[in-house]
PDB file of C-alpha atoms in Angstrom:
ATOM      1  CA  MET A   8     -17.949  39.711 100.256  1.00 53.00           C
ATOM      2  CA  ALA A   9     -16.121  36.503 101.273  1.00 52.00           C
ATOM      3  CA  ASN A  10     -13.698  38.517 103.462  1.00 52.00           C
ATOM      4  CA  HIS A  11     -16.619  40.339 105.132  1.00 49.00           C
ATOM      5  CA  PHE A  12     -18.269  36.982 105.875  1.00 46.00           C
ATOM      6  CA  LEU A  13     -14.995  35.599 107.325  1.00 43.00           C
ATOM      7  CA  VAL A  14     -14.526  38.689 109.524  1.00 43.00           C
ATOM      8  CA  SER A  15     -18.126  38.353 110.783  1.00 46.00           C
ATOM      9  CA  ILE A  16     -17.540  34.694 111.643  1.00 43.00           C
ATOM     10  CA  ILE A  17     -14.320  35.563 113.505  1.00 43.00           C
ATOM     11  CA  GLN A  18     -16.135  38.329 115.423  1.00 46.00           C
ATOM     12  CA  VAL A  19     -18.900  35.918 116.402  1.00 44.00           C
ATOM     13  CA  LEU A  20     -16.338  33.337 117.543  1.00 44.00           C
ATOM     14  CA  ILE A  21     -14.424  35.912 119.603  1.00 45.00           C
ATOM     15  CA  PHE A  22     -17.640  37.269 121.111  1.00 46.00           C
ATOM     16  CA  SER A  23     -18.919  33.756 121.835  1.00 45.00           C
ATOM     17  CA  SER A  24     -15.679  32.565 123.382  1.00 45.00           C
ATOM     18  CA  ALA A  25     -15.492  35.690 125.545  1.00 46.00           C
ATOM     19  CA  ASN A  26     -18.744  34.601 127.197  1.00 45.00           C
ATOM     20  CA  PHE A  27     -17.120  31.362 128.284  1.00 51.00           C
ATOM     21  CA  ILE A  28     -13.971  32.838 129.854  1.00 50.00           C
ATOM     22  CA  ILE A  29     -15.699  35.297 132.172  1.00 51.00           C
ATOM     23  CA  ILE A  30     -15.182  34.116 135.752  1.00 50.00           C
ATOM     24  CA  ILE A  31     -18.175  34.691 137.966  1.00 50.00           C
ATOM     25  CA  PRO A  32     -17.617  34.371 141.727  1.00 56.00           C
ATOM     26  CA  THR A  33     -19.874  31.726 143.229  1.00 56.00           C
ATOM     27  CA  ALA A  34     -21.677  31.793 146.528  1.00 55.00           C
ATOM     28  CA  THR A  35     -20.076  28.469 147.492  1.00 53.00           C
ATOM     29  CA  SER A  36     -16.574  29.961 147.527  1.00 55.00           C
ATOM     30  CA  ALA A  37     -17.404  31.832 150.745  1.00 61.00           C
ATOM     31  CA  LYS A  38     -19.420  29.030 152.369  1.00 78.00           C
ATOM     32  CA  THR A  39     -18.102  26.360 154.673  1.00 89.00           C
ATOM     33  CA  GLU A  40     -18.372  22.775 153.575  1.00 91.00           C
ATOM     34  CA  LYS A  41     -20.621  20.593 155.757  1.00 94.00           C
ATOM     35  CA  LEU A  42     -20.733  16.872 156.420  1.00 96.00           C
ATOM     36  CA  THR A  43     -24.207  15.365 156.773  1.00 95.00           C
ATOM     37  CA  HIS A  44     -24.826  11.841 158.005  1.00 96.00           C
ATOM     38  CA  LEU A  45     -28.153  10.212 157.070  1.00 94.00           C
ATOM     39  CA  HIS A  46     -29.262   6.806 158.301  1.00 92.00           C
ATOM     40  CA  PHE A  47     -32.352   5.083 156.875  1.00 88.00           C
ATOM     41  CA  TYR A  48     -33.801   1.825 155.587  1.00 86.00           C
ATOM     42  CA  TYR A  49     -34.679   1.354 151.934  1.00 81.00           C
ATOM     43  CA  HIS A  50     -37.543  -1.028 151.155  1.00 78.00           C
ATOM     44  CA  ASN A  51     -37.636  -2.618 147.690  1.00 74.00           C
ATOM     45  CA  ASN A  52     -40.646  -4.727 146.685  1.00 69.00           C
ATOM     46  CA  ILE A  53     -40.800  -6.201 143.165  1.00 70.00           C
ATOM     47  CA  ALA A  54     -43.971  -8.274 143.548  1.00 70.00           C
ATOM     48  CA  GLY A  55     -47.660  -7.910 144.263  1.00 68.00           C
ATOM     49  CA  PRO A  56     -50.139  -5.076 143.853  1.00 69.00           C
ATOM     50  CA  ARG A  57     -47.989  -2.609 145.853  1.00 71.00           C
ATOM     51  CA  ALA A  58     -44.736  -3.245 144.004  1.00 67.00           C
ATOM     52  CA  THR A  59     -42.262  -0.380 144.267  1.00 61.00           C
ATOM     53  CA  ALA A  60     -39.852  -1.684 141.631  1.00 67.00           C
ATOM     54  CA  VAL A  61     -40.762  -3.096 138.226  1.00 63.00           C
ATOM     55  CA  PRO A  62     -38.536  -5.066 135.839  1.00 69.00           C
ATOM     56  CA  ILE A  63     -38.701  -3.321 132.470  1.00 68.00           C
ATOM     57  CA  ASN A  64     -37.147  -6.201 130.572  1.00 64.00           C
ATOM     58  CA  PRO A  65     -38.035  -9.266 132.653  1.00 60.00           C
ATOM     59  CA  LYS A  66     -36.175 -12.406 131.813  1.00 59.00           C
ATOM     60  CA  ILE A  67     -37.978 -15.686 131.375  1.00 54.00           C
ATOM     61  CA  GLN A  68     -38.703 -17.141 134.818  1.00 57.00           C
ATOM     62  CA  PRO A  69     -37.597 -18.718 137.043  1.00 56.00           C
ATOM     63  CA  VAL A  70     -35.063 -16.349 138.563  1.00 61.00           C
ATOM     64  CA  ASP A  71     -32.678 -18.162 140.898  1.00 63.00           C
ATOM     65  CA  LEU A  72     -30.954 -15.919 143.456  1.00 60.00           C
ATOM     66  CA  ARG A  73     -28.177 -18.499 143.751  1.00 64.00           C
ATOM     67  CA  ASP A  74     -27.433 -18.157 140.027  1.00 63.00           C
ATOM     68  CA  PRO A  75     -26.376 -14.613 139.004  1.00 58.00           C
ATOM     69  CA  ALA A  76     -26.626 -15.524 135.316  1.00 61.00           C
ATOM     70  CA  SER A  77     -30.409 -15.989 135.736  1.00 56.00           C
ATOM     71  CA  LEU A  78     -30.732 -12.240 136.398  1.00 60.00           C
ATOM     72  CA  PHE A  79     -27.937 -10.942 134.150  1.00 57.00           C
ATOM     73  CA  GLY A  80     -29.174  -8.105 131.923  1.00 57.00           C
ATOM     74  CA  ARG A  81     -32.410  -7.492 133.835  1.00 60.00           C
ATOM     75  CA  LEU A  82     -33.138  -3.778 134.298  1.00 57.00           C
ATOM     76  CA  THR A  83     -35.506  -2.590 137.029  1.00 59.00           C
ATOM     77  CA  ILE A  84     -37.051   0.844 137.587  1.00 53.00           C
ATOM     78  CA  ALA A  85     -37.852   1.722 141.198  1.00 53.00           C
ATOM     79  CA  ASP A  86     -39.698   4.305 143.262  1.00 57.00           C
ATOM     80  CA  ASP A  87     -39.131   2.869 146.715  1.00 52.00           C
ATOM     81  CA  PRO A  88     -40.015   4.349 150.090  1.00 53.00           C
ATOM     82  CA  GLU A  89     -36.904   4.898 152.222  1.00 53.00           C
ATOM     83  CA  ASN A  90     -38.261   3.427 155.477  1.00 50.00           C
ATOM     84  CA  SER A  91     -41.420   2.640 157.463  1.00 57.00           C
ATOM     85  CA  THR A  92     -41.759   6.298 158.484  1.00 70.00           C
ATOM     86  CA  VAL A  93     -41.428   7.579 154.958  1.00 73.00           C
ATOM     87  CA  VAL A  94     -38.938  10.460 154.693  1.00 78.00           C
ATOM     88  CA  GLY A  95     -38.571  10.286 150.933  1.00 84.00           C
ATOM     89  CA  SER A  96     -38.222   7.948 148.021  1.00 83.00           C
ATOM     90  CA  ALA A  97     -35.445   6.322 146.067  1.00 84.00           C
ATOM     91  CA  GLN A  98     -36.185   6.861 142.390  1.00 85.00           C
ATOM     92  CA  GLY A  99     -33.973   5.316 139.775  1.00 87.00           C
ATOM     93  CA  MET A 100     -32.921   2.071 138.234  1.00 87.00           C
ATOM     94  CA  TYR A 101     -30.681  -0.881 138.802  1.00 83.00           C
ATOM     95  CA  GLY A 102     -29.561  -3.576 136.445  1.00 84.00           C
ATOM     96  CA  SER A 103     -27.955  -6.942 136.973  1.00 82.00           C
ATOM     97  CA  ALA A 104     -24.420  -6.338 135.755  1.00 84.00           C
ATOM     98  CA  SER A 105     -22.555  -9.564 136.469  1.00 83.00           C
ATOM     99  CA  GLN A 106     -22.743 -13.147 135.259  1.00 84.00           C
ATOM    100  CA  THR A 107     -20.642 -14.454 138.142  1.00 88.00           C
ATOM    101  CA  GLU A 108     -22.082 -12.747 141.249  1.00 88.00           C
ATOM    102  CA  MET A 109     -25.330 -11.070 142.254  1.00 84.00           C
ATOM    103  CA  SER A 110     -24.279  -7.469 141.571  1.00 88.00           C
ATOM    104  CA  PHE A 111     -26.293  -4.510 140.326  1.00 88.00           C
ATOM    105  CA  ALA A 112     -25.245  -1.291 138.617  1.00 90.00           C
ATOM    106  CA  MET A 113     -27.327   1.375 140.409  1.00 92.00           C
ATOM    107  CA  VAL A 114     -28.381   4.935 139.552  1.00 92.00           C
ATOM    108  CA  PHE A 115     -30.718   6.416 142.183  1.00 91.00           C
ATOM    109  CA  ASN A 116     -31.957   9.829 143.222  1.00 92.00           C
ATOM    110  CA  PHE A 117     -32.959   9.925 146.872  1.00 91.00           C
ATOM    111  CA  ALA A 118     -35.700  12.566 147.023  1.00 91.00           C
ATOM    112  CA  LEU A 119     -36.335  13.733 150.585  1.00 91.00           C
ATOM    113  CA  THR A 120     -39.919  14.715 151.378  1.00 89.00           C
ATOM    114  CA  GLN A 121     -39.819  15.230 155.167  1.00 87.00           C
ATOM    115  CA  GLY A 122     -37.626  16.874 157.781  1.00 89.00           C
ATOM    116  CA  LYS A 123     -34.753  19.331 157.581  1.00 92.00           C
ATOM    117  CA  TYR A 124     -33.814  18.370 154.011  1.00 94.00           C
ATOM    118  CA  LYS A 125     -37.339  18.290 152.546  1.00 94.00           C
ATOM    119  CA  GLY A 126     -37.194  19.180 148.836  1.00 95.00           C
ATOM    120  CA  SER A 127     -33.523  18.215 148.487  1.00 96.00           C
ATOM    121  CA  SER A 128     -32.086  15.140 146.838  1.00 95.00           C
ATOM    122  CA  PHE A 129     -28.795  13.344 146.372  1.00 96.00           C
ATOM    123  CA  CYS A 130     -27.668  10.968 143.643  1.00 96.00           C
ATOM    124  CA  LEU A 131     -26.173   7.554 144.337  1.00 95.00           C
ATOM    125  CA  LEU A 132     -24.205   5.705 141.662  1.00 96.00           C
ATOM    126  CA  GLY A 133     -22.193   2.522 141.639  1.00 96.00           C
ATOM    127  CA  ARG A 134     -21.745  -1.211 141.790  1.00 95.00           C
ATOM    128  CA  ASN A 135     -23.882  -3.011 144.367  1.00 93.00           C
ATOM    129  CA  PRO A 136     -22.847  -6.633 145.096  1.00 94.00           C
ATOM    130  CA  ILE A 137     -25.983  -7.405 147.129  1.00 87.00           C
ATOM    131  CA  PHE A 138     -24.638 -10.346 149.141  1.00 88.00           C
ATOM    132  CA  THR A 139     -21.598  -8.384 150.368  1.00 93.00           C
ATOM    133  CA  ASN A 140     -22.058  -6.670 153.734  1.00 94.00           C
ATOM    134  CA  PRO A 141     -21.180  -3.884 153.996  1.00 96.00           C
ATOM    135  CA  ARG A 142     -20.789  -2.474 150.513  1.00 95.00           C
ATOM    136  CA  GLU A 143     -20.055   1.077 149.388  1.00 97.00           C
ATOM    137  CA  LEU A 144     -21.560   3.259 146.655  1.00 97.00           C
ATOM    138  CA  ALA A 145     -20.718   6.833 145.645  1.00 98.00           C
ATOM    139  CA  ILE A 146     -22.740  10.006 146.136  1.00 97.00           C
ATOM    140  CA  VAL A 147     -22.132  12.013 142.951  1.00 97.00           C
ATOM    141  CA  GLY A 148     -24.327  15.095 143.239  1.00 96.00           C
ATOM    142  CA  GLY A 149     -27.544  16.517 144.518  1.00 97.00           C
ATOM    143  CA  THR A 150     -30.077  19.331 144.593  1.00 96.00           C
ATOM    144  CA  GLY A 151     -31.344  21.812 147.166  1.00 96.00           C
ATOM    145  CA  ALA A 152     -29.317  21.533 150.386  1.00 95.00           C
ATOM    146  CA  PHE A 153     -27.134  18.927 148.657  1.00 96.00           C
ATOM    147  CA  ARG A 154     -25.970  20.974 145.659  1.00 94.00           C
ATOM    148  CA  PHE A 155     -22.328  20.218 144.810  1.00 92.00           C
ATOM    149  CA  SER A 156     -22.502  17.132 147.023  1.00 95.00           C
ATOM    150  CA  ARG A 157     -20.163  14.202 147.083  1.00 97.00           C
ATOM    151  CA  GLY A 158     -19.710  11.331 149.471  1.00 98.00           C
ATOM    152  CA  TYR A 159     -20.491   7.685 149.978  1.00 98.00           C
ATOM    153  CA  ALA A 160     -23.161   5.319 151.230  1.00 97.00           C
ATOM    154  CA  MET A 161     -22.476   2.152 153.204  1.00 97.00           C
ATOM    155  CA  LEU A 162     -25.177  -0.471 152.548  1.00 96.00           C
ATOM    156  CA  LYS A 163     -26.110  -3.611 154.473  1.00 95.00           C
ATOM    157  CA  THR A 164     -28.882  -6.000 153.552  1.00 89.00           C
ATOM    158  CA  TYR A 165     -31.185  -6.038 156.557  1.00 87.00           C
ATOM    159  CA  TYR A 166     -33.744  -8.485 155.144  1.00 85.00           C
ATOM    160  CA  MET A 167     -34.216 -10.366 151.879  1.00 80.00           C
ATOM    161  CA  ASP A 168     -36.845 -12.902 150.900  1.00 78.00           C
ATOM    162  CA  MET A 169     -34.415 -15.582 149.758  1.00 67.00           C
ATOM    163  CA  GLN A 170     -37.116 -17.571 147.951  1.00 68.00           C
ATOM    164  CA  THR A 171     -38.023 -14.879 145.446  1.00 62.00           C
ATOM    165  CA  GLY A 172     -35.936 -11.772 146.217  1.00 60.00           C
ATOM    166  CA  ALA A 173     -39.218  -9.892 145.869  1.00 69.00           C
ATOM    167  CA  ASN A 174     -39.033  -8.124 149.222  1.00 78.00           C
ATOM    168  CA  THR A 175     -35.781  -6.571 150.412  1.00 81.00           C
ATOM    169  CA  ILE A 176     -34.845  -4.053 153.111  1.00 84.00           C
ATOM    170  CA  VAL A 177     -31.420  -2.412 152.952  1.00 88.00           C
ATOM    171  CA  GLU A 178     -29.840  -0.262 155.662  1.00 91.00           C
ATOM    172  CA  TYR A 179     -28.120   2.892 154.380  1.00 92.00           C
ATOM    173  CA  ASP A 180     -25.485   4.940 156.232  1.00 95.00           C
ATOM    174  CA  VAL A 181     -24.891   7.964 154.019  1.00 96.00           C
ATOM    175  CA  TYR A 182     -22.150  10.579 154.412  1.00 97.00           C
ATOM    176  CA  ILE A 183     -22.530  13.669 152.220  1.00 97.00           C
ATOM    177  CA  ARG A 184     -20.178  16.641 151.873  1.00 96.00           C
ATOM    178  CA  HIS A 185     -21.997  19.741 150.647  1.00 95.00           C
ATOM    179  CA  TYR A 186     -22.195  23.521 151.088  1.00 90.00           C
TER     180      TYR A 186
END
């Protein structure tokens, strides 16, 4: 009985592992890789009745934009419009990740709702030192037209309310390789 059980387990393992070594040709192997350039403005507003980003663990006020330690550890969830003619939204989160400079760790999905890429999205990930212009973050994936995407985004702060940091506009130049 024990030998029969052991043989059954070995058969299951062989059968299971066989499913993982089958190579299935993918549609992308025959497609040509494309480079897409997107240019837009991202508007982040953390105050007022129409706030697009909300701190989920707000620190005790006041926050001083000249003192990175006053924001360190703050995590914010955002659903920001991408520009004045809305073409999509940036949905994700950013957290203050430095005690010595104003720098955020960012994870965002840019969901496009208008134009040629409507219904597609791409994912941005990286370190965002907000007072450095320009700065670069990575594109690490996507959906729809941007499946298997990779690339980078160059960011420049276009406007920031230096009193409160509540209203910010950032220019994005995005370069995405995809199939």
